[in-house]
């Protein structure tokens, strides 16, 4: 088990390396850099800006810039200096990362809290009235683009009813560490989290429902029935357990999906997380921060997949033994 | 004459295909005696499993209709409320299935799956159940029953899994064991061992066995009586010795000819070609076997086939057996 994890982590190194080269090359070829914004300032001459570019190494060929950047990461854990923010990129990201992770965590919890019961009920009572109702929900949710659904929620619950704040991650004057701070944080996160969760449940509900229906007529359930096991126990002891295993192992992928979706959700709800930071960085040509974010996302995606496999080994006894 | 244990009356099991129901078991009458091994043979698709699962209503009721009667212990199992049926399932009637890998829950220890039968039918406490499960594993021939108890199904070989399945079915010493092709999924070398085990346990427990198979060799070795099934109907029913000495129905004779023997060339000429038709294409009137022997004249069949008792306990469906001849068969 430990060996497998270490091996999987080692495989990630060349993967991340390849991604880093690719996206550095892409960023280099996008017109503009962090100083482009200065050209609109009449007080600074073009010559002065070129001088600054030269000093910062922005005029060097990209392999040279890449070499400086990657060796900084590998040797010193230094992801570069964000000219736009006048701070190391890692510091800029750090603040936002914790916001995004908290939002992703809350969304994951909500997703499973909604999807598991609904999936189980739909599968248990398939083609009955309650299953049809859940079917309508998944159908609507599937047809709904994230942006539209998010905007509707923002409009109704944020602007109209004013139940939830419409921007930010916490009230400005809340004191970190206090219970009020926690409450305010939750208050800010609940609308974006619910929005993302309701959409993320579809796949889980449909998959779980299908698995339960499939297991109902599986051989081992027929065996259990032939032993005189009562209907209710067929579900709790035989069907649900088998159907839930792939769910547990999906958590890693769900989290990765949420991080990817963070760009939309955070932008619409003006939530200061990594997703919005990424968009802002691209707009401002702050490639140092953007590159660091991509590396982080890439690493998280690989770790999410690994996490799924680890969870699967824990919950599935067939794999546990090996 | 032995006492009857289970009486099947005009059993008709239909599956929903598209919007309509089609009978896979079409009017079966059978008596299973106490303490006998009753074999049910027929090609794959002729309705053996459909029949076996109907007896204790193991089919999904959403897609299946079962009509007729299954009389057991003075009750009609087909009309019994689920709760009362659950008293009989596992306690009085045990089931063994074809593929022991899919028939066992992959996530539950073999020992616990045996205990489950005991949980619902005995008052044994946990420790007693465990002891009984380990004893059962020893009885079905596990060399290390305590170890096997904690194994998951995938950790056992195919033969061991089927032994575990037998232990589950026999945990409460049922009056009737229904074994649906219990050796079909196993290696040839293991098949004989499993059949020996089944027979030994049957004798020891004095229970009846319905042994479903497509292998007449198995029938010859194991069974007291045999029913030959074709397209949802019993076409011949006889004590085993009579059936092998004097097979009558063309289908039975074809099945017998397909048993490998030293004189294979001649036998192959006597195997009727073709397969059991799909449920939807099944002829529902006249002799269902007639289209497999098209070289025979139509008038040898009865319009509405009936059973003919040719010797005590030996029945055959339709009159076509009287004139039937392989000689004209030029299909092969
Ligand atoms: N659940 C089902 N739904 C529809 N058709 C079925 C179902 N189960 C069996 N059948 C059909 O019923 C016929 C008999 O099947 P089965 O009893 O499994 O045959 P056997 O066990 O003799 O091989 C076959 O034509 C098969 O395709
Ligand atoms: Mg079968």
XYZ file of C-alpha atoms and ligand atoms in Angstrom:
682
model
C 0.000 0.000 0.000
C 2.676 2.542 1.045
C 4.786 1.459 -1.877
C 1.889 2.031 -4.252
C 1.284 5.515 -2.912
C 4.959 6.418 -3.211
C 5.115 5.007 -6.718
C 2.035 6.961 -7.742
C 3.509 10.146 -6.269
C 6.753 9.589 -8.196
C 4.847 9.106 -11.454
C 3.329 12.529 -10.894
C 6.731 14.236 -11.227
C 7.196 13.724 -14.986
C 3.502 14.496 -15.524
C 3.765 17.806 -13.728
C 7.028 18.547 -15.497
C 5.420 18.066 -18.913
C 2.494 20.280 -17.950
C 4.836 22.992 -16.693
C 6.745 23.166 -19.998
C 3.577 23.180 -22.064
C 1.801 25.915 -20.192
C 4.920 28.069 -19.852
C 5.275 27.969 -23.608
C 1.614 28.904 -24.052
C 1.799 31.775 -21.571
C 4.905 33.114 -23.328
C 3.063 33.219 -26.629
C 0.067 35.112 -25.293
C 0.600 38.766 -26.236
C 1.364 41.014 -23.288
C 3.056 40.641 -19.933
C 2.714 41.974 -16.414
C 4.052 45.384 -17.497
C 1.664 45.841 -20.413
C -0.672 47.754 -18.125
C 2.014 50.426 -17.572
C 2.002 51.420 -21.239
C -1.269 53.244 -20.633
C 0.414 55.404 -18.003
C 1.631 58.587 -19.813
C 4.139 59.308 -17.009
C 6.255 56.289 -17.937
C 8.059 56.208 -21.256
C 8.165 53.128 -23.437
C 11.976 53.076 -23.056
C 11.637 52.965 -19.294
C 9.241 50.010 -19.516
C 11.585 48.122 -21.839
C 14.390 48.799 -19.339
C 12.274 47.322 -16.556
C 11.471 44.322 -18.748
C 15.164 43.817 -19.338
C 15.939 43.992 -15.627
C 13.160 41.512 -14.809
C 14.401 39.106 -17.489
C 11.145 39.316 -19.447
C 13.034 39.846 -22.692
C 15.055 36.623 -22.375
C 14.118 33.698 -24.665
C 11.447 31.528 -23.031
C 13.599 28.436 -22.384
C 15.880 30.625 -20.316
C 12.961 32.142 -18.400
C 11.527 28.673 -17.937
C 14.843 27.392 -16.613
C 14.984 30.192 -14.040
C 11.386 29.578 -13.017
C 11.504 25.804 -12.712
C 14.844 25.759 -10.894
C 13.397 28.286 -8.435
C 10.530 25.886 -7.737
C 12.649 22.757 -7.501
C 15.573 24.243 -5.562
C 13.916 26.839 -3.330
C 10.180 26.130 -3.516
C 9.924 29.633 -4.991
C 7.086 29.995 -7.499
C 8.235 33.437 -8.592
C 7.384 37.030 -7.794
C 4.091 38.502 -8.911
C 4.832 41.916 -10.316
C 1.136 42.743 -10.393
C 0.720 42.095 -6.665
C 4.290 43.064 -5.689
C 4.442 39.879 -3.634
C 5.636 36.302 -4.125
C 2.974 34.388 -6.130
C 2.743 31.723 -3.467
C 1.674 34.330 -0.909
C -1.025 35.670 -3.212
C -2.350 32.156 -3.764
C -2.076 31.104 -0.132
C -4.828 33.454 1.068
C -7.186 32.458 -1.703
C -6.432 28.728 -1.516
C -7.842 28.374 1.957
C -11.085 30.061 0.827
C -11.406 27.718 -2.150
C -10.666 24.620 -0.088
C -13.251 25.528 2.497
C -15.806 26.125 -0.229
C -14.919 22.838 -1.944
C -15.166 20.957 1.343
C -18.576 22.402 2.171
C -19.767 21.720 -1.373
C -18.582 18.102 -1.183
C -20.340 17.531 2.113
C -23.560 19.062 0.773
C -23.280 17.115 -2.484
C -23.119 13.764 -0.721
C -25.658 14.762 1.914
C -28.150 15.438 -0.879
C -27.130 12.850 -3.464
C -26.767 9.711 -1.345
C -30.272 9.701 0.169
C -31.884 10.715 -3.116
C -29.948 8.099 -5.086
C -30.792 5.412 -2.559
C -34.490 6.296 -2.516
C -34.696 6.513 -6.304
C -33.034 3.115 -6.675
C -34.930 1.456 -3.858
C -38.315 2.618 -5.150
C -37.516 2.759 -8.847
C -40.376 3.670 -11.146
C -42.527 4.562 -8.159
C -43.835 8.100 -7.658
C -40.936 9.247 -5.468
C -38.418 8.038 -8.062
C -40.226 10.020 -10.754
C -39.991 13.179 -8.641
C -36.269 12.697 -8.172
C -36.020 11.978 -11.892
C -37.559 15.358 -12.677
C -35.018 17.039 -10.395
C -32.026 15.347 -12.050
C -33.467 16.076 -15.481
C -33.855 19.771 -14.736
C -30.479 20.017 -13.055
C -28.825 18.346 -16.013
C -30.343 20.741 -18.509
C -29.310 23.737 -16.386
C -26.025 25.468 -17.248
C -23.978 26.255 -14.135
C -23.866 29.960 -14.923
C -27.609 30.311 -15.386
C -28.407 28.390 -12.208
C -25.853 30.367 -10.236
C -27.210 33.676 -11.524
C -30.781 32.691 -10.668
C -29.772 31.782 -7.124
C -27.755 34.961 -6.776
C -30.682 37.032 -7.975
C -33.343 35.391 -5.827
C -31.551 34.560 -2.583
C -28.855 37.214 -2.739
C -30.425 40.354 -4.206
C -34.174 39.851 -3.829
C -34.602 38.029 -0.544
C -31.197 39.155 0.746
C -30.827 35.947 2.735
C -27.207 35.611 1.789
C -24.355 38.049 1.079
C -23.650 38.498 -2.605
C -19.889 38.891 -2.482
C -16.816 38.118 -0.438
C -15.922 35.255 1.861
C -16.466 36.859 5.304
C -17.581 40.209 6.792
C -14.692 42.652 6.831
C -14.849 43.351 10.552
C -15.168 39.733 11.693
C -12.299 38.670 13.948
C -10.538 35.487 12.826
C -10.778 32.616 15.317
C -14.120 33.686 16.806
C -17.378 31.812 16.379
C -18.860 34.866 14.670
C -16.121 34.635 12.085
C -17.011 31.007 11.434
C -20.707 31.823 11.137
C -20.040 34.697 8.783
C -17.814 32.465 6.678
C -20.550 29.835 6.452
C -23.083 32.525 5.614
C -20.932 33.638 2.689
C -20.228 30.125 1.459
C -23.639 28.530 1.690
C -25.164 29.952 -1.486
C -22.236 29.186 -3.813
C -21.798 25.788 -2.124
C -25.466 24.804 -2.489
C -25.465 25.985 -6.070
C -22.458 23.875 -6.988
C -23.666 20.931 -4.886
C -27.131 20.741 -6.447
C -25.551 20.476 -9.869
C -22.861 18.023 -8.752
C -25.453 15.620 -7.314
C -26.902 14.591 -10.708
C -24.175 12.156 -11.663
C -24.104 10.583 -8.212
C -27.880 10.176 -7.999
C -28.168 8.607 -11.433
C -25.202 6.316 -10.927
C -26.299 5.177 -7.474
C -29.866 4.588 -8.659
C -28.603 2.499 -11.565
C -26.312 0.462 -9.345
C -29.080 -0.293 -6.863
C -31.480 -1.369 -9.610
C -28.770 -3.522 -11.137
C -27.948 -5.194 -7.826
C -31.625 -5.902 -7.120
C -31.639 -8.658 -9.712
C -28.052 -9.754 -9.153
C -27.305 -13.366 -8.374
C -26.149 -12.823 -4.812
C -29.332 -10.953 -3.951
C -31.340 -13.878 -5.338
C -29.219 -16.129 -3.134
C -29.946 -13.977 -0.096
C -33.636 -14.042 -0.962
C -33.527 -17.827 -1.266
C -32.135 -17.945 2.275
C -35.213 -16.194 3.640
C -33.630 -12.779 4.166
C -36.443 -10.207 4.516
C -36.792 -7.543 1.828
C -35.572 -4.652 4.019
C -32.425 -6.542 4.955
C -31.725 -7.345 1.327
C -31.222 -3.633 0.861
C -29.364 -2.693 4.001
C -27.089 -5.704 4.093
C -26.553 -6.639 0.460
C -27.588 -4.033 -2.077
C -26.648 -0.659 -0.563
C -23.200 -1.737 0.530
C -22.255 -2.960 -2.901
C -23.760 0.069 -4.601
C -22.097 2.610 -2.305
C -18.534 1.433 -2.770
C -17.905 3.212 -6.061
C -19.456 6.351 -4.503
C -16.855 6.528 -1.791
C -14.052 6.184 -4.246
C -15.511 8.993 -6.326
C -14.861 11.625 -3.671
C -11.433 12.417 -5.086
C -12.829 13.074 -8.545
C -15.728 15.090 -7.171
C -13.304 17.380 -5.346
C -11.210 17.790 -8.485
C -14.364 18.617 -10.440
C -15.311 21.226 -7.867
C -11.897 22.871 -8.083
C -12.285 23.066 -11.833
C -15.794 24.473 -11.443
C -14.527 26.996 -8.895
C -13.683 29.383 -11.736
C -17.376 29.843 -12.578
C -18.834 29.743 -9.107
C -16.249 32.056 -7.559
C -16.515 34.556 -10.357
C -20.308 34.742 -10.231
C -20.487 34.919 -6.437
C -17.487 37.279 -6.226
C -15.886 34.796 -3.890
C -12.175 35.495 -3.404
C -10.798 32.041 -4.161
C -8.262 30.497 -6.491
C -10.684 30.168 -9.383
C -11.301 33.893 -9.579
C -7.651 34.612 -8.915
C -6.804 32.538 -11.973
C -9.161 34.494 -14.230
C -7.897 37.807 -12.837
C -4.292 36.716 -13.331
C -4.890 35.909 -16.983
C -6.654 39.231 -17.544
C -3.826 41.163 -15.868
C -1.182 39.065 -17.648
C 0.147 38.031 -14.252
C 1.581 34.819 -15.651
C 3.664 34.130 -12.567
C 0.537 33.675 -10.470
C -1.392 31.948 -13.267
C 1.406 29.434 -13.825
C 1.701 28.704 -10.141
C -2.060 28.139 -9.980
C -2.011 25.754 -12.918
C 0.766 23.763 -11.282
C -1.280 23.621 -8.112
C -4.432 22.490 -9.956
C -2.463 19.869 -11.871
C -0.971 18.501 -8.670
C -4.379 18.501 -6.969
C -5.968 16.645 -9.880
C -3.348 13.917 -9.685
C -3.681 13.772 -5.904
C -7.487 13.601 -6.206
C -7.216 10.532 -8.418
C -4.785 8.984 -5.961
C -7.112 9.827 -3.093
C -9.950 8.019 -4.869
C -7.846 4.905 -5.202
C -6.760 5.041 -1.579
C -10.352 5.401 -0.385
C -11.375 2.515 -2.605
C -8.759 0.279 -0.980
C -10.088 1.239 2.413
C -13.770 0.602 1.701
C -13.555 -2.389 -0.624
C -12.471 -5.542 1.183
C -11.711 -7.270 -2.109
C -8.859 -4.848 -2.679
C -7.923 -4.391 0.950
C -6.460 -7.874 1.231
C -3.909 -7.475 -1.542
C -45.066 -45.369 -3.221
C -43.119 -42.592 -1.558
C -44.849 -39.592 -0.068
C -45.019 -36.415 -2.116
C -43.028 -33.467 -0.758
C -43.746 -30.822 -3.358
C -46.494 -30.755 -5.935
C -46.281 -28.481 -8.964
C -49.634 -27.968 -10.664
C -49.990 -26.352 -14.061
C -47.108 -23.965 -13.429
C -46.871 -21.149 -15.939
C -44.105 -18.564 -15.619
C -44.160 -15.654 -18.052
C -41.622 -12.889 -18.533
C -42.390 -9.431 -19.769
C -40.593 -8.787 -23.033
C -41.432 -5.461 -24.592
C -45.035 -4.919 -23.501
C -46.173 -8.543 -23.530
C -45.754 -11.580 -21.344
C -44.321 -14.789 -22.790
C -44.417 -18.092 -20.958
C -40.994 -19.656 -20.357
C -42.579 -22.403 -18.251
C -45.798 -23.417 -19.924
C -48.042 -25.734 -17.982
C -45.757 -27.965 -15.925
C -47.102 -30.632 -13.563
C -44.622 -32.482 -11.376
C -44.528 -34.299 -8.040
C -41.317 -34.342 -6.075
C -41.183 -37.264 -3.644
C -39.603 -37.283 -0.231
C -35.976 -38.299 -0.218
C -35.554 -38.566 -3.972
C -33.112 -36.982 -6.368
C -35.207 -35.595 -9.161
C -33.365 -34.464 -12.266
C -34.578 -31.832 -14.688
C -32.719 -31.879 -18.000
C -32.873 -29.877 -21.182
C -30.814 -27.603 -23.383
C -29.979 -24.147 -22.242
C -32.948 -21.806 -22.669
C -35.652 -24.432 -22.284
C -36.929 -22.958 -18.998
C -35.225 -24.952 -16.251
C -34.046 -21.972 -14.225
C -37.307 -20.153 -14.810
C -39.061 -23.147 -13.255
C -36.635 -23.494 -10.346
C -36.857 -19.828 -9.360
C -40.649 -19.880 -9.597
C -41.067 -22.486 -6.873
C -40.180 -20.048 -4.082
C -41.051 -16.938 -6.113
C -37.533 -15.664 -6.568
C -38.311 -13.869 -9.823
C -38.652 -10.116 -9.943
C -42.435 -9.621 -9.729
C -42.196 -6.463 -11.864
C -41.315 -8.492 -14.929
C -42.674 -11.922 -14.122
C -46.079 -13.539 -13.781
C -46.386 -16.916 -12.155
C -49.614 -18.898 -12.384
C -50.563 -22.344 -11.130
C -49.824 -23.905 -7.759
C -46.787 -25.066 -5.862
C -48.026 -27.144 -2.974
C -45.612 -27.666 -0.123
C -46.461 -28.718 3.399
C -50.153 -28.092 2.750
C -49.605 -24.540 1.508
C -49.582 -23.009 -1.945
C -46.222 -21.231 -2.089
C -47.387 -19.076 -4.974
C -50.139 -17.537 -2.854
C -48.288 -17.314 0.449
C -47.543 -13.843 1.900
C -43.869 -12.880 1.593
C -43.247 -13.109 5.342
C -44.476 -16.699 5.504
C -42.596 -17.576 2.364
C -39.413 -16.322 4.027
C -39.913 -18.932 6.729
C -39.807 -21.641 4.072
C -37.006 -20.161 1.964
C -33.704 -21.325 3.401
C -35.336 -23.269 6.216
C -37.307 -25.873 4.223
C -36.124 -25.201 0.692
C -32.467 -24.437 -0.016
C -31.045 -23.242 -3.322
C -27.708 -23.813 -5.024
C -26.913 -21.782 -8.110
C -24.806 -22.237 -11.183
C -22.092 -19.649 -10.726
C -20.850 -19.576 -7.145
C -18.820 -16.425 -7.775
C -21.771 -14.210 -8.620
C -24.112 -16.072 -6.282
C -22.122 -15.027 -3.215
C -21.977 -11.451 -1.946
C -18.457 -10.272 -2.820
C -18.178 -8.071 0.275
C -19.257 -10.467 3.014
C -17.130 -13.150 4.600
C -18.102 -16.655 3.556
C -18.752 -17.600 7.178
C -21.121 -14.684 7.684
C -23.047 -15.607 4.558
C -23.640 -19.062 6.020
C -24.621 -17.561 9.356
C -27.161 -15.369 7.639
C -29.316 -18.417 6.885
C -29.113 -19.423 10.532
C -29.967 -15.916 11.743
C -33.411 -15.982 10.209
C -34.336 -19.585 10.957
C -32.809 -20.554 14.292
C -32.531 -19.156 17.797
C -28.801 -19.721 17.928
C -26.753 -16.893 19.421
C -23.786 -15.412 17.590
C -21.125 -17.737 18.972
C -23.271 -20.797 18.310
C -23.935 -19.639 14.786
C -20.237 -19.241 14.171
C -19.549 -22.703 15.528
C -22.285 -24.136 13.336
C -20.977 -22.297 10.270
C -17.484 -23.670 10.815
C -18.904 -27.180 11.286
C -20.836 -26.805 8.056
C -17.702 -25.717 6.230
C -15.996 -28.841 7.541
C -18.949 -30.971 6.443
C -18.742 -29.688 2.888
C -15.099 -30.699 2.826
C -13.109 -27.542 3.533
C -9.667 -28.518 4.750
C -9.324 -25.455 6.954
C -12.876 -24.429 7.873
C -11.865 -21.821 10.450
C -9.785 -20.028 7.839
C -12.410 -20.319 5.112
C -14.932 -18.844 7.524
C -13.108 -15.507 7.359
C -12.384 -15.615 3.642
C -14.141 -13.479 1.092
C -15.628 -15.371 -1.881
C -12.973 -14.188 -4.350
C -10.261 -15.688 -2.188
C -11.618 -19.196 -2.759
C -11.318 -21.421 -5.809
C -14.423 -22.157 -7.875
C -14.887 -25.565 -6.301
C -14.497 -24.196 -2.782
C -16.996 -21.437 -3.529
C -19.554 -23.994 -4.640
C -18.886 -25.959 -1.444
C -19.551 -22.788 0.521
C -22.746 -22.297 -1.482
C -23.788 -25.847 -0.557
C -23.074 -25.095 3.090
C -25.373 -22.068 2.852
C -28.151 -24.065 1.209
C -27.896 -26.914 3.689
C -27.345 -24.842 6.836
C -30.835 -25.576 8.140
C -31.046 -29.110 6.785
C -33.851 -28.242 4.355
C -36.380 -30.804 3.154
C -35.722 -29.844 -0.429
C -32.572 -28.616 -2.151
C -32.889 -27.079 -5.594
C -29.538 -27.200 -7.364
C -29.562 -25.260 -10.629
C -26.661 -26.543 -12.728
C -24.381 -26.692 -9.681
C -21.370 -27.937 -11.623
C -21.719 -26.221 -14.990
C -19.376 -23.365 -14.069
C -16.709 -25.664 -12.618
C -13.701 -27.541 -14.005
C -14.441 -31.090 -15.092
C -12.243 -32.532 -12.352
C -14.111 -30.588 -9.675
C -17.572 -31.446 -11.021
C -17.480 -35.058 -9.837
C -16.344 -34.021 -6.352
C -19.182 -31.542 -5.969
C -21.749 -34.083 -7.185
C -20.393 -36.720 -4.789
C -20.645 -34.226 -1.964
C -24.208 -33.357 -2.890
C -25.234 -36.983 -3.003
C -23.544 -37.813 0.304
C -25.233 -34.910 2.036
C -28.582 -35.742 0.480
C -28.382 -39.284 1.800
C -27.216 -38.166 5.205
C -29.925 -35.546 5.591
C -32.653 -37.546 3.882
C -33.673 -34.503 1.892
C -35.034 -34.326 -1.624
C -33.037 -32.740 -4.403
C -34.167 -31.171 -7.646
C -31.034 -31.384 -9.724
C -31.083 -29.220 -12.811
C -28.569 -30.054 -15.489
C -28.116 -30.285 -19.231
C -25.835 -33.267 -18.788
C -27.477 -36.691 -18.988
C -24.296 -38.265 -17.661
C -24.927 -36.481 -14.375
C -28.535 -37.680 -14.423
C -27.492 -41.291 -14.863
C -25.181 -41.083 -11.890
C -27.247 -39.086 -9.470
C -30.956 -39.186 -10.069
C -33.852 -41.452 -9.183
C -36.297 -39.881 -11.591
C -35.861 -37.491 -14.447
C -37.953 -35.012 -16.374
C -36.858 -33.870 -19.815
C -37.834 -30.294 -20.553
C -38.228 -28.660 -23.934
C -39.502 -25.150 -24.670
C -41.192 -24.729 -21.319
C -42.838 -28.141 -21.224
C -41.968 -31.523 -19.789
C -41.732 -33.799 -22.823
C -40.772 -36.979 -20.996
C -40.845 -38.073 -17.382
C -39.510 -41.416 -16.163
C -37.553 -43.319 -13.560
C -33.902 -42.901 -14.561
C -33.369 -46.539 -15.492
C -36.410 -46.544 -17.787
C -35.370 -43.371 -19.505
C -31.915 -44.678 -20.397
C -33.200 -48.134 -21.347
C -36.148 -46.925 -23.351
C -35.889 -43.249 -24.320
C -38.945 -42.319 -26.335
C -39.346 -38.672 -27.150
C -37.240 -37.610 -30.162
C -35.749 -34.831 -28.047
C -34.673 -37.271 -25.329
C -33.164 -39.567 -27.908
C -31.252 -36.704 -29.422
C -29.947 -35.640 -26.019
C -28.836 -39.188 -25.304
C -27.075 -39.436 -28.635
C -25.101 -36.315 -27.817
C -23.409 -37.991 -24.851
C -19.869 -38.741 -26.020
C -19.254 -42.437 -26.467
C -16.789 -44.668 -28.276
C -18.929 -44.769 -31.373
C -19.056 -41.041 -31.952
C -19.595 -41.094 -35.704
C -22.912 -42.835 -35.500
C -24.069 -40.747 -32.586
C -23.511 -37.476 -34.357
C -25.971 -38.533 -37.029
C -28.526 -38.922 -34.285
C -28.214 -35.462 -32.841
C -31.011 -33.203 -33.961
C -29.786 -29.810 -35.140
C -31.110 -26.429 -34.076
C -31.785 -24.717 -30.766
C -34.686 -23.929 -28.458
C -36.545 -21.010 -30.051
C -36.659 -17.670 -28.286
C -39.685 -17.101 -26.073
C -41.264 -14.728 -28.542
C -40.948 -17.138 -31.454
C -42.090 -20.202 -29.573
C -44.921 -22.092 -31.282
C -47.717 -22.193 -28.731
C -49.937 -24.729 -30.440
C -49.312 -28.296 -31.520
C -46.151 -30.242 -30.805
C -43.408 -27.730 -30.007
C -40.734 -30.099 -31.186
C -42.172 -30.617 -34.670
C -40.140 -27.872 -36.334
C -36.909 -29.509 -35.176
C -37.817 -32.714 -37.038
C -39.270 -31.326 -40.276
C -38.559 -34.511 -42.237
C -41.264 -36.304 -40.320
C -44.817 -36.092 -41.631
C -47.082 -33.606 -39.841
C -49.717 -36.191 -38.981
C -47.483 -38.067 -36.558
C -48.044 -35.261 -34.037
C -51.118 -34.711 -31.964
C -52.990 -31.519 -32.563
C -53.086 -30.894 -28.839
C -50.295 -33.050 -27.411
C -51.147 -35.115 -24.328
C -49.108 -37.313 -22.010
C -48.992 -41.043 -22.693
C -48.042 -43.394 -19.877
C -46.044 -46.095 -21.627
C -45.044 -47.935 -18.460
C -45.694 -47.151 -14.787
C -44.305 -43.682 -14.114
C -42.947 -43.230 -17.638
C -44.749 -40.454 -19.488
C -44.118 -38.976 -22.897
C -45.710 -35.968 -24.549
C -47.293 -36.204 -28.029
C -47.585 -39.260 -30.270
C -44.625 -38.349 -32.475
C -42.348 -40.707 -30.499
C -44.140 -43.695 -32.051
C -43.108 -43.019 -35.636
C -40.010 -40.960 -35.103
C -36.859 -42.044 -36.920
C -33.429 -40.458 -37.216
C -32.713 -42.196 -40.520
C -34.280 -39.524 -42.668
C -32.319 -36.811 -40.885
C -29.993 -35.394 -43.499
C -29.229 -32.188 -41.626
C -26.074 -33.566 -40.065
N -35.863 -12.413 -16.659
C -36.151 -12.820 -17.905
N -36.750 -11.973 -18.782
C -37.046 -12.384 -20.028
N -36.791 -13.600 -20.513
C -36.188 -14.488 -19.701
C -35.839 -14.146 -18.360
N -35.242 -15.214 -17.782
C -35.233 -16.179 -18.724
N -35.796 -15.759 -19.872
C -36.007 -16.551 -21.095
O -36.750 -17.678 -20.731
C -36.274 -18.828 -21.412
C -35.870 -19.866 -20.407
O -34.729 -19.407 -19.704
P -34.062 -20.238 -18.526
O -35.099 -20.699 -17.606
O -32.970 -19.422 -17.965
O -33.449 -21.482 -19.318
P -32.476 -22.616 -18.771
O -32.267 -22.414 -17.320
O -33.164 -23.884 -19.098
O -31.219 -22.466 -19.551
C -35.151 -18.352 -22.307
O -35.683 -18.143 -23.596
C -34.724 -17.059 -21.692
O -34.213 -16.196 -22.663
Mg -30.439 -22.031 -16.296
